[in-house]
Tab-separated table of C-alpha atoms in Angstrom:
chain	number	residue	atom	x	y	z
A	20	MET	CA	4.675	139.718	30.068
A	21	SER	CA	3.483	137.635	33.013
A	22	ALA	CA	0.443	135.445	32.641
A	23	GLU	CA	-1.593	137.796	34.850
A	24	ASN	CA	-0.921	140.628	32.490
A	25	LEU	CA	-2.094	138.905	29.342
A	26	GLN	CA	-5.014	140.549	27.641
A	27	LEU	CA	-8.527	139.258	28.049
A	28	PHE	CA	-10.368	138.133	24.917
A	29	GLU	CA	-14.030	137.289	24.459
A	30	ILE	CA	-14.764	134.242	22.321
A	31	PHE	CA	-17.700	133.839	19.953
A	32	LEU	CA	-18.518	130.638	18.085
A	33	ARG	CA	-20.640	129.932	15.035
A	34	SER	CA	-21.845	126.399	15.625
A	35	LYS	CA	-23.156	125.953	12.098
A	36	ARG	CA	-23.113	127.928	8.860
A	37	GLY	CA	-26.079	130.257	8.714
A	38	LEU	CA	-26.280	130.809	12.473
A	39	ASP	CA	-25.090	133.851	14.433
A	40	HIS	CA	-21.837	133.748	16.368
A	41	LYS	CA	-22.647	133.241	20.044
A	42	HIS	CA	-20.589	134.242	23.050
A	43	VAL	CA	-19.131	131.164	24.733
A	44	GLY	CA	-16.598	132.589	27.196
A	45	SER	CA	-13.253	134.328	27.473
A	46	LEU	CA	-9.557	133.616	27.811
A	47	HIS	CA	-6.174	135.283	28.224
A	48	ALA	CA	-3.762	135.583	25.307
A	49	GLU	CA	-0.859	137.663	23.988
A	50	ASP	CA	-2.609	138.737	20.820
A	51	HIS	CA	-5.452	137.952	18.435
A	52	GLU	CA	-3.649	135.139	16.707
A	53	GLN	CA	-2.848	133.352	19.929
A	54	ALA	CA	-6.372	133.955	21.225
A	55	LEU	CA	-7.721	132.259	18.125
A	56	GLU	CA	-5.528	129.203	18.659
A	57	TYR	CA	-6.367	129.002	22.348
A	58	ALA	CA	-10.060	129.378	21.573
A	59	ARG	CA	-9.818	126.482	19.151
A	60	ASP	CA	-8.173	124.350	21.843
A	61	VAL	CA	-10.475	125.387	24.663
A	62	TYR	CA	-13.869	125.837	23.071
A	63	THR	CA	-14.023	123.590	20.007
A	64	ARG	CA	-12.641	120.250	21.130
A	65	ARG	CA	-15.921	118.554	20.186
A	66	SER	CA	-16.486	120.334	16.869
A	67	GLU	CA	-18.662	122.943	18.526
A	68	GLY	CA	-17.904	125.503	15.859
A	69	VAL	CA	-17.211	126.200	12.206
A	70	SER	CA	-16.018	129.753	12.825
A	71	ILE	CA	-14.483	131.608	15.766
A	72	TRP	CA	-14.429	135.323	16.506
A	73	VAL	CA	-12.036	136.686	19.124
A	74	VAL	CA	-12.570	140.217	20.374
A	75	ARG	CA	-10.460	142.083	22.922
A	76	SER	CA	-12.637	142.532	25.989
A	77	ASP	CA	-11.448	146.135	26.226
A	78	ASP	CA	-12.965	146.790	22.822
A	79	ILE	CA	-16.418	145.806	23.951
A	80	CYS	CA	-18.645	148.661	24.999
A	81	ALA	CA	-21.547	147.317	27.022
A	82	SER	CA	-24.712	148.753	28.483
A	83	GLN	CA	-25.109	148.304	32.228
A	84	GLU	CA	-27.873	146.184	33.616
A	85	ASP	CA	-28.397	148.669	36.434
A	86	ASP	CA	-29.380	151.239	33.830
A	87	SER	CA	-31.948	148.982	32.252
A	88	GLU	CA	-34.908	150.749	33.787
A	89	SER	CA	-34.214	154.022	32.044
A	90	PHE	CA	-32.466	152.433	29.050
A	91	TYR	CA	-35.339	150.186	27.984
A	92	ASP	CA	-38.207	151.910	29.691
A	93	PRO	CA	-39.831	153.394	26.577
A	94	SER	CA	-40.484	149.917	25.126
A	95	ASN	CA	-42.495	148.582	28.036
A	96	ASP	CA	-45.595	150.650	27.411
A	97	LYS	CA	-45.726	149.890	23.696
A	98	PRO	CA	-47.415	146.477	23.505
A	99	TYR	CA	-48.816	147.426	20.091
A	100	ARG	CA	-45.452	146.484	18.592
A	101	LEU	CA	-46.435	142.851	19.149
A	102	ALA	CA	-48.584	140.841	16.781
A	103	THR	CA	-50.579	139.393	19.691
A	104	TYR	CA	-51.870	142.875	20.547
A	105	TYR	CA	-54.222	142.779	17.550
A	106	GLN	CA	-57.296	140.645	18.200
A	107	LEU	CA	-58.645	139.276	14.944
A	108	PRO	CA	-61.595	136.911	14.492
A	109	ASP	CA	-60.644	133.219	14.145
A	110	GLU	CA	-61.489	133.115	10.435
A	111	VAL	CA	-58.669	135.546	9.593
A	112	ASN	CA	-56.418	135.080	12.595
A	113	ASN	CA	-53.844	133.170	10.553
A	114	MET	CA	-51.751	136.198	9.512
B	14	MET	CA	-8.363	127.051	-9.566
B	15	ALA	CA	-11.388	129.264	-10.169
B	16	LEU	CA	-13.270	126.258	-11.463
B	17	ASP	CA	-12.577	124.286	-8.277
B	18	GLN	CA	-13.678	127.231	-6.190
B	19	GLU	CA	-16.871	127.561	-8.154
B	20	GLN	CA	-17.635	123.849	-7.849
B	21	ASN	CA	-16.921	123.992	-4.156
B	22	PHE	CA	-19.198	127.000	-3.831
B	23	GLN	CA	-22.042	125.341	-5.719
B	24	ALA	CA	-21.579	122.163	-3.676
B	25	LYS	CA	-22.132	124.161	-0.479
B	26	ILE	CA	-25.267	125.713	-1.957
B	27	ASP	CA	-26.579	122.346	-3.116
B	28	ALA	CA	-25.991	120.912	0.360
B	29	GLU	CA	-28.122	123.747	1.849
B	30	ASP	CA	-25.074	125.250	3.546
B	31	LYS	CA	-25.121	129.016	3.979
B	32	ILE	CA	-22.497	131.228	2.377
B	33	GLU	CA	-20.816	133.549	4.889
B	34	PRO	CA	-19.109	136.900	4.156
B	35	LYS	CA	-15.532	135.617	4.105
B	36	ASP	CA	-16.245	132.607	1.868
B	37	TRP	CA	-15.179	132.682	-1.755
B	38	MET	CA	-18.122	133.479	-4.013
B	39	PRO	CA	-18.516	134.102	-7.753
B	40	GLU	CA	-18.494	137.781	-8.662
B	41	ALA	CA	-21.935	137.449	-10.242
B	42	TYR	CA	-23.353	136.004	-6.999
B	43	ARG	CA	-21.950	138.941	-5.048
B	44	LYS	CA	-23.338	141.454	-7.565
B	45	ASN	CA	-26.723	139.779	-7.693
B	46	LEU	CA	-26.950	139.860	-3.892
B	47	ILE	CA	-25.856	143.488	-3.661
B	48	ARG	CA	-28.506	144.424	-6.208
B	49	GLN	CA	-31.266	142.517	-4.446
B	50	ILE	CA	-30.379	143.419	-0.847
B	51	SER	CA	-29.775	147.121	-1.534
B	52	GLN	CA	-33.045	147.264	-3.472
B	53	HIS	CA	-34.726	145.639	-0.501
B	54	ALA	CA	-33.121	148.194	1.853
B	55	HIS	CA	-34.168	151.123	-0.347
B	56	SER	CA	-37.732	149.764	-0.365
B	57	GLU	CA	-37.848	149.778	3.427
B	58	VAL	CA	-36.618	153.363	3.606
B	59	ILE	CA	-38.670	154.804	0.726
B	60	GLY	CA	-41.634	152.843	2.087
B	61	MET	CA	-41.638	155.119	5.124
B	62	GLN	CA	-42.892	158.011	2.986
B	63	PRO	CA	-46.453	157.072	1.950
B	64	GLU	CA	-47.385	156.031	5.485
B	65	GLY	CA	-45.301	158.689	7.189
B	66	ASN	CA	-47.571	161.221	5.521
B	67	TRP	CA	-50.432	160.036	7.699
B	68	ILE	CA	-48.794	160.100	11.117
B	69	THR	CA	-49.958	163.617	11.933
B	70	ARG	CA	-53.423	162.895	10.552
B	71	ALA	CA	-54.121	159.566	12.275
B	72	PRO	CA	-57.694	159.578	13.658
B	73	SER	CA	-56.770	158.610	17.235
B	74	LEU	CA	-53.789	158.577	19.549
B	75	ARG	CA	-53.766	154.768	19.448
B	76	ARG	CA	-53.639	154.681	15.655
B	77	LYS	CA	-50.959	157.342	15.650
B	78	ALA	CA	-48.756	155.403	18.092
B	79	VAL	CA	-49.195	152.205	16.057
B	80	LEU	CA	-48.358	153.915	12.766
B	81	LEU	CA	-45.358	155.642	14.274
B	82	ALA	CA	-44.076	152.289	15.574
B	83	LYS	CA	-44.582	150.684	12.173
B	84	VAL	CA	-42.781	153.420	10.261
B	85	GLN	CA	-39.962	153.313	12.811
B	86	ASP	CA	-39.672	149.568	12.181
B	87	GLU	CA	-39.288	150.163	8.437
B	88	GLY	CA	-36.367	152.492	9.083
B	89	GLY	CA	-34.785	149.858	11.318
B	90	HIS	CA	-35.281	147.192	8.671
B	91	GLY	CA	-33.588	149.407	6.109
B	92	LEU	CA	-30.628	149.629	8.458
B	93	TYR	CA	-30.397	145.827	8.921
B	94	LEU	CA	-30.423	145.387	5.168
B	95	TYR	CA	-27.874	148.111	4.363
B	96	SER	CA	-25.544	146.537	6.931
B	97	THR	CA	-26.121	143.141	5.354
B	98	ALA	CA	-25.233	144.491	1.911
B	99	GLU	CA	-22.107	146.092	3.383
B	100	THR	CA	-20.783	142.607	4.307
B	101	LEU	CA	-20.447	142.124	0.532
B	102	GLY	CA	-18.038	145.010	0.154
B	103	ILE	CA	-20.235	147.916	-0.942
B	104	THR	CA	-20.412	151.121	1.093
B	105	ARG	CA	-23.503	152.854	2.436
B	106	GLU	CA	-22.597	155.933	0.444
B	107	GLU	CA	-22.439	154.012	-2.853
B	108	MET	CA	-25.855	152.530	-2.206
B	109	ILE	CA	-27.449	155.857	-1.261
B	110	ASN	CA	-25.947	157.467	-4.357
B	111	ALA	CA	-27.331	154.698	-6.548
B	112	LEU	CA	-30.795	155.220	-5.052
B	113	GLN	CA	-30.638	158.962	-5.540
B	114	ASP	CA	-29.318	158.892	-9.113
B	115	GLY	CA	-31.933	156.315	-10.069
B	116	SER	CA	-29.541	153.485	-10.965
B	117	ALA	CA	-30.858	151.390	-8.047
B	118	LYS	CA	-34.521	150.481	-7.828
B	119	TYR	CA	-36.937	150.044	-4.951
B	120	ALA	CA	-40.307	148.304	-4.824
B	121	SER	CA	-42.548	150.081	-7.316
B	122	ILE	CA	-45.512	149.918	-4.922
B	123	PHE	CA	-44.133	152.918	-3.040
B	124	ASN	CA	-44.626	155.110	-6.086
B	125	TYR	CA	-48.365	154.942	-5.464
B	126	PRO	CA	-49.739	157.680	-3.203
B	127	ALA	CA	-51.489	156.990	0.116
B	128	GLN	CA	-54.533	159.137	-0.529
B	129	THR	CA	-56.894	158.265	2.307
B	130	TRP	CA	-56.715	156.903	5.834
B	131	ALA	CA	-57.964	153.547	4.527
B	132	ASP	CA	-54.827	153.380	2.377
B	133	VAL	CA	-52.817	153.040	5.581
B	134	GLY	CA	-54.866	149.930	6.367
B	135	ALA	CA	-54.537	148.564	2.834
B	136	ILE	CA	-50.790	149.118	2.854
B	137	GLY	CA	-50.301	147.240	6.137
B	138	TRP	CA	-52.578	144.413	5.117
B	139	LEU	CA	-51.658	144.012	1.419
B	140	VAL	CA	-48.251	145.602	0.895
B	141	ASP	CA	-46.718	144.280	4.101
B	142	GLY	CA	-48.642	141.053	3.564
B	143	ALA	CA	-47.034	140.592	0.148
B	144	ALA	CA	-43.634	141.583	1.536
B	145	ILE	CA	-43.993	138.991	4.306
B	146	VAL	CA	-44.797	136.206	1.818
B	147	ASN	CA	-41.606	137.122	-0.019
B	148	GLN	CA	-39.523	137.541	3.122
B	149	VAL	CA	-40.647	134.291	4.741
B	150	SER	CA	-39.335	132.554	1.634
B	151	LEU	CA	-36.081	134.558	1.812
B	152	GLN	CA	-35.387	133.343	5.349
B	153	ARG	CA	-33.990	130.301	3.527
B	154	THR	CA	-31.796	132.309	1.159
B	155	SER	CA	-28.257	130.976	0.719
B	156	TYR	CA	-26.418	134.053	1.997
B	157	GLY	CA	-26.111	133.773	5.795
B	158	PRO	CA	-26.324	137.462	6.790
B	159	TYR	CA	-29.325	138.035	4.475
B	160	SER	CA	-31.078	134.979	5.863
B	161	ARG	CA	-30.525	136.121	9.438
B	162	SER	CA	-31.805	139.627	8.778
B	163	MET	CA	-34.915	138.139	7.140
B	164	VAL	CA	-35.595	136.059	10.246
B	165	ARG	CA	-35.323	139.162	12.424
B	166	ILE	CA	-37.431	141.292	10.086
B	167	CYS	CA	-40.209	138.703	9.745
B	168	LYS	CA	-40.414	138.404	13.509
B	169	GLU	CA	-40.728	142.151	13.971
B	170	GLU	CA	-43.018	142.666	11.042
B	171	SER	CA	-45.743	140.264	12.066
B	172	PHE	CA	-47.681	143.113	13.641
B	173	HIS	CA	-47.617	145.284	10.509
B	174	GLN	CA	-50.059	143.196	8.542
B	175	ARG	CA	-52.349	142.597	11.507
B	176	GLN	CA	-52.665	146.265	12.402
B	177	GLY	CA	-53.513	146.999	8.753
B	178	TYR	CA	-56.188	144.347	8.614
B	179	GLU	CA	-57.594	145.416	11.970
B	180	LEU	CA	-57.816	148.976	10.630
B	181	MET	CA	-59.671	147.763	7.529
B	182	LEU	CA	-62.016	145.634	9.652
B	183	THR	CA	-62.833	148.645	11.833
B	184	LEU	CA	-63.666	150.726	8.758
B	185	CYS	CA	-65.742	147.924	7.241
B	186	ARG	CA	-67.809	147.665	10.433
B	187	GLY	CA	-68.249	151.443	10.522
B	188	SER	CA	-70.388	153.795	8.469
B	189	GLU	CA	-71.210	153.352	4.784
B	190	ALA	CA	-68.708	156.075	3.949
B	191	GLN	CA	-65.961	154.325	5.916
B	192	LYS	CA	-66.676	151.027	4.201
B	193	ALA	CA	-66.623	152.734	0.819
B	194	MET	CA	-63.256	154.241	1.692
B	195	ALA	CA	-61.939	150.764	2.556
B	196	GLN	CA	-63.262	149.379	-0.742
B	197	ASP	CA	-61.584	152.179	-2.683
B	198	ALA	CA	-58.246	151.554	-0.954
B	199	LEU	CA	-58.501	147.823	-1.683
B	200	ASN	CA	-59.323	148.511	-5.332
B	201	ARG	CA	-56.252	150.691	-5.762
B	202	PHE	CA	-53.728	148.667	-3.758
B	203	TYR	CA	-54.701	145.131	-4.775
B	204	TRP	CA	-53.118	145.187	-8.230
B	205	PRO	CA	-49.823	146.884	-7.422
B	206	SER	CA	-49.471	144.515	-4.438
B	207	LEU	CA	-49.569	141.578	-6.863
B	208	MET	CA	-46.937	143.328	-8.975
B	209	MET	CA	-44.615	143.431	-5.962
B	210	PHE	CA	-43.675	139.834	-6.734
B	211	GLY	CA	-42.069	141.002	-9.963
B	212	PRO	CA	-42.565	139.926	-13.585
B	213	HIS	CA	-43.638	136.438	-14.642
B	214	ASP	CA	-40.926	133.828	-14.199
B	215	SER	CA	-40.575	133.625	-17.981
B	216	GLU	CA	-39.803	137.375	-18.132
B	217	SER	CA	-37.685	137.737	-15.018
B	218	ALA	CA	-34.124	138.756	-15.856
B	219	HIS	CA	-32.475	137.503	-12.685
B	220	SER	CA	-34.591	134.488	-11.760
B	221	ALA	CA	-32.583	131.634	-13.287
B	222	SER	CA	-29.264	132.358	-11.613
B	223	SER	CA	-30.996	133.480	-8.410
B	224	MET	CA	-32.702	130.096	-8.170
B	225	LYS	CA	-29.567	128.129	-9.016
B	226	TRP	CA	-27.677	129.972	-6.295
B	227	LYS	CA	-30.664	129.784	-3.946
B	228	ILE	CA	-30.691	133.525	-3.428
B	229	LYS	CA	-34.395	133.166	-4.175
B	230	ARG	CA	-36.055	129.997	-2.975
B	231	GLU	CA	-39.379	130.281	-4.738
B	232	THR	CA	-40.320	131.877	-8.034
B	233	ASN	CA	-42.199	135.160	-8.491
B	234	ASP	CA	-45.285	133.405	-9.850
B	235	TYR	CA	-45.351	130.812	-7.065
B	236	LEU	CA	-45.207	133.482	-4.358
B	237	ARG	CA	-47.783	135.665	-6.106
B	238	GLN	CA	-50.171	132.715	-6.264
B	239	LYS	CA	-49.680	132.101	-2.577
B	240	PHE	CA	-50.587	135.726	-1.848
B	241	ILE	CA	-53.667	135.663	-4.109
B	242	ASP	CA	-54.875	132.510	-2.350
B	243	GLN	CA	-54.406	133.869	1.158
B	244	THR	CA	-55.937	137.270	0.342
B	245	ALA	CA	-59.220	136.164	-1.280
B	246	PRO	CA	-60.848	134.846	1.938
B	247	GLN	CA	-59.569	137.888	3.843
B	248	ILE	CA	-61.381	140.172	1.384
B	249	GLU	CA	-64.527	138.113	1.736
B	250	PHE	CA	-64.389	138.305	5.513
B	251	LEU	CA	-64.236	142.089	5.362
B	252	GLY	CA	-67.438	141.988	3.307
B	253	LEU	CA	-65.745	143.861	0.473
B	254	GLU	CA	-65.993	143.156	-3.226
B	255	HIS	CA	-62.987	141.449	-4.744
B	256	PRO	CA	-61.272	143.910	-7.116
B	257	ASP	CA	-60.692	141.105	-9.620
B	258	LYS	CA	-64.070	140.407	-11.202
B	259	ASN	CA	-62.633	137.396	-13.049
B	260	LEU	CA	-61.385	135.630	-9.961
B	261	ILE	CA	-62.452	131.974	-9.873
B	262	TRP	CA	-61.524	129.009	-7.705
B	263	ASN	CA	-59.861	126.243	-9.704
B	264	GLU	CA	-60.826	123.099	-7.860
B	265	GLU	CA	-58.383	120.922	-9.763
B	266	ARG	CA	-55.353	123.095	-9.089
B	267	GLY	CA	-56.509	124.092	-5.623
B	268	HIS	CA	-55.779	127.730	-6.420
B	269	PHE	CA	-57.573	130.933	-7.284
B	270	GLU	CA	-57.178	132.189	-10.837
B	271	GLY	CA	-57.683	135.772	-11.879
B	272	SER	CA	-57.031	138.433	-14.476
B	273	GLU	CA	-53.678	139.086	-16.081
B	274	LEU	CA	-51.934	142.063	-14.510
B	275	ASP	CA	-51.388	145.324	-16.352
B	276	TRP	CA	-47.728	144.768	-17.119
B	277	ASP	CA	-47.503	148.028	-19.080
B	278	GLU	CA	-48.341	149.879	-15.893
B	279	PHE	CA	-45.747	147.793	-14.046
B	280	LYS	CA	-43.057	148.780	-16.574
B	281	ARG	CA	-44.089	152.429	-16.585
B	282	VAL	CA	-43.844	152.696	-12.801
B	283	ILE	CA	-40.558	150.752	-12.630
B	284	HIS	CA	-39.078	153.049	-15.238
B	285	GLY	CA	-39.905	156.187	-13.321
B	286	ASP	CA	-43.355	157.148	-14.501
B	287	GLY	CA	-45.519	156.304	-11.525
B	288	HIS	CA	-47.488	158.896	-9.572
B	289	CYS	CA	-44.779	159.566	-7.024
B	290	ASN	CA	-41.397	158.406	-8.414
B	291	ARG	CA	-39.875	161.870	-8.627
B	292	GLN	CA	-41.385	162.990	-5.336
B	293	ARG	CA	-40.072	159.953	-3.449
B	294	VAL	CA	-36.476	160.364	-4.606
B	295	GLN	CA	-36.541	164.152	-4.240
B	296	HIS	CA	-37.788	163.792	-0.695
B	297	HIS	CA	-35.016	161.313	0.066
B	298	ILE	CA	-32.393	163.704	-1.316
B	299	LYS	CA	-33.866	166.601	0.648
B	300	ALA	CA	-33.915	164.635	3.918
B	301	HIS	CA	-30.373	163.439	3.259
B	302	GLU	CA	-29.112	166.966	2.582
B	303	GLU	CA	-30.932	168.409	5.566
B	304	GLY	CA	-29.271	165.794	7.750
B	305	ALA	CA	-25.775	166.752	6.560
B	306	TRP	CA	-25.136	168.960	9.595
B	307	VAL	CA	-25.815	166.033	11.937
B	308	ARG	CA	-23.266	163.845	10.178
B	309	GLU	CA	-20.806	166.728	10.190
B	310	ALA	CA	-21.364	167.377	13.887
B	311	LEU	CA	-20.680	163.728	14.659
B	312	VAL	CA	-17.327	163.883	12.876
B	313	ARG	CA	-16.375	167.160	14.589
B	314	TYR	CA	-17.351	165.818	17.992
B	315	LYS	CA	-15.198	162.761	17.465
B	316	GLN	CA	-12.256	164.932	16.398
B	317	LYS	CA	-12.657	167.170	19.441
B	318	LYS	CA	-12.833	164.226	21.808
B	319	LYS	CA	-9.675	162.820	20.245
B	320	LEU	CA	-7.864	166.156	20.698
B	321	LYS	CA	-8.947	166.348	24.320
B	322	ALA	CA	-7.721	162.837	25.019
B	323	ALA	CA	-4.328	163.530	23.415
C-alpha cells in the first residue's frame, strides 16, 4: 500500500483522568495499532495525554454544518430551557 | 497480584484520580456503582410520570412548553445514566428487567402522586432541588463517566428548580385558593424530599464503602442538612408556613434543626407500599411493551438495508 492510500484516522486525547477525550487531529496509518503508535509519537510528545482513542475517519458519521438551520432550529425558540429565563427576586435568586 | 491491584486502585482514589472504564477495579466497586447509577437512571425515567400527567392540563401554553421541556430533560438524563452504567459491563436490557421485576429501586419520592398543579411547582423546587444538592456533590465522584454525566446533568437541570419556584411564587402571589394549593403541595412534598437523601448515615447499608471509594463524596445526613438550610428561607420568602413546626435555628451549629422524619413511611414506600409504586412500574412495563413494534421495526429496517446493499 502506498502512503497516499493509507487510511485516515481521527485522534482523541484524554489530557487528564476524569476529563473527556478531545479531538486533536488526524493521521494516516495502516491499521488501528499503528495509528495508536503514531498518535503517541505525534500528539503526546509533551505528556499531553493519559489515554488515546483512534477512530477510522470513515467510521465517523457527522452532521453537516450547512444543515444546521433545519437541524437545530427547534432549539432556538425555546429559551425557557435556560436557567436565566426565570427571573427570581434577589433574596431567592441563588438557586 | 489482586492485593497490588487493589492497593493501586485505592491509591488512585486517595490521590483524587478518576477511575476510567478500562481500569482495574474491585468487583464490589463495580457492583456498587452499577446499583447506584442504574437506580439513578431509573429515577430519572420513572420521575417523568408524576409530572408528565400534568402536561395536558398545564394552565397556559407557556407552562405547558416549560413542563414538556423539563420532562424531556429527565428522559435525556436517564439515557446519559444508562449509558454510563453500561460502561461497567451491564446491558440496558438487564437494567430495565431489574426495574420491572422490582429488584432495582428508584427514588421513593416518585411513588407519591402529583395531585394538583401546585405539585408540579413543589416537585421542581423541592424534588429537583434535593436532587441537585445530591448531584452537585456527585460531580466529584471517583468514577470518571459518572462524574462527567453529573456535570452535564447539573448544567441542564439548573432551570428545573427555578421554574418550580417561579410557579410556586406565582401561586403565592395569586388568590387565596392558589396560595392554599401551594401550601398543601409544600406540606406533602417537604417530608419525602428530605427522605430522598436516604437513611441516616448510621443506618445506611452502602455508605461506608461508598465513602472509602469516593463514589459518594458527602454523607446522606450532611446533604440533607444542606437542603434543609437552603429551603427554610425559600419557604419564608414565599410567605408560606414551614411544614416542620419544630424547626429552629441553632445559632451555635449554624444550622436549622427540625423534627425526626417518619422512617416507617420511608421503609414502607421503599418496599413497595407507597401510593403509586405498582402504578409506576406497571406504566413503565406498558410503555415498554407498546414500544416493542418500534424496536422491531428498527431491526427489520437495518436487515433490509443490509440485504439491499449486498
